[in-house]
Amino acid sequence: MAKGEGAESGSAAGLLPTGILQAGERPVQKEPKKKKQLSICNKLCYAVGGAPYQVTGCALGFFLQIYLLDVAQVDPFSASIILFVGRAWDAITDPLVGFCISKSPWTRLGRLMPWITFSTPLAIIAYFLIWFVPDFHQGQTLWYLLFYCLFETLVTCFHVPYSALTMFISTEQSERDSATAYRMTVEVLGTVLGTAIQGQIVGQADSPCIPDANASTVNRTQSSTSIKETQNAYLLAAGVIASIYVICAVILILGVREQRESYETQQTKQMPFFRGLRLVMSHGPYIKLIAGFLFTSLAFMLVEGNFALFCTYTLGFRNEFQNLLLAIMFSATVTIPIWQWFLTRFGKKTAVYIGISSAVPFLILVALMESNLIVTYVVAVAAGISVAAAFLLPWSMLPDVIDDFHLKQPHIHGTEPIFFSFYVFFTKFASGVSLGISTLSLDFTGYQTRGCSQPARVKFTLKMLVTMAPIVLILIGLLLFKLYPIDEEKRRQNKKALQALREEASSSGCSDTDSTELASIL
């Protein structure tokens, strides 16, 4: 990307009196070259890299809880430990990986791509073993905890550098926003793919349940055979999803190149990580953005984690929940481009208020209505519109915060992984707490493993976890978001100031050449 063309002749002319140069010798200012734009192919290759995290995360988020309880037959207390510790460990690994990335040197592949390349094969092995039921029962909790934590660590080594890559595919806000829209569309498609693969494959297997604790031996033998079929279905789904993970990672690695800022290449001394962390965490817009989206993300994660159980036991749609998930995710995929247009036309803060709050009426309707399959499908499609906004907006707004930070701290570079990793850290840690608490709540209210039905207290608890609790969290998040200071006018000002900073950094690299030319002219 060429910047500051004509800076050499311009600086020499500015230092000399006008009479020294003859009219024919006056330097001609060159027209600045047009900024290089990302091609559609570049954006698509970048966007495809977001699918592995979403495909695996969707399968784990929607199905891991019911898999542990009803297929692996882990008791609810142990399942809550697995879910909480796994999510908490996942949250802790984000800043740790961010720290390691900030210390990584630039290589021929870049600074971020080596992390993506080397974590991929190990991640798919760990993912496959999460869905494998070992023969021993005594150490099952340790098995799932170990491989869940291992996978989350490895997928963090993929996702944190991939998220930070947003700042290195282009220096233009509009190009980054466009690439982010491509990415969010593919990520929502990834959730559709994850839901379709996991849901449809597992849904085809006979889902056994025990209608009575005193069921006959024959019924229990048949149930054991059905359990085996269900376990094999989960393994098949894991194998398909692992293959998609590899294909998307290869496309990302081959199709995207990192770009370094011109002012970053001039920096010779690397900033200490903890100093960078202190500066990042004291940046007001970043803290306010985290606070707002922490609560709204937590609301959607509560729905995600308990949706399968809610559909199965509260609504009574044991064989329909995978289709309901598809309806939600398909609706979200279709509306991502609409939200991208909306935030471009009306601003990102307006999109946040309208997009995320639109989920509230439908959650209220789910809480109040009786079990009705047609109404549930309508609500699912409408809820997908809000899910699309929740997917797109956080990742579209975070680069604006980083740009604002660069203007306030122009000599501090290499903090992008810190921004992205701690942003994910707070969300994942809160998600781990919420899932652990929700699973413990089911245990306290008398959840029956593999039961064909559940006590009324369990059904009521699931309804509260999927409807009223998310509504409260969304309202708190939107109130906190009122404090976020970067509106559209502020974004435009930051864009102009950053462009001036880049041009200044680019032209300063030509100062030695200017001095030599000036001496020869004199």
Tab-separated table of N, CA and C in Angstrom, residues 149 271 437:
chain	number	residue	atom	x	y	z
A	149	CYS	N	-10.824	-29.242	28.348
A	149	CYS	CA	-9.870	-28.157	28.605
A	149	CYS	C	-8.773	-28.109	27.535
A	271	MET	N	7.085	-3.523	23.552
A	271	MET	CA	6.527	-3.065	24.811
A	271	MET	C	6.260	-4.245	25.729
A	437	ILE	N	-23.762	-22.798	37.048
A	437	ILE	CA	-24.889	-22.509	37.946
A	437	ILE	C	-26.176	-23.136	37.413
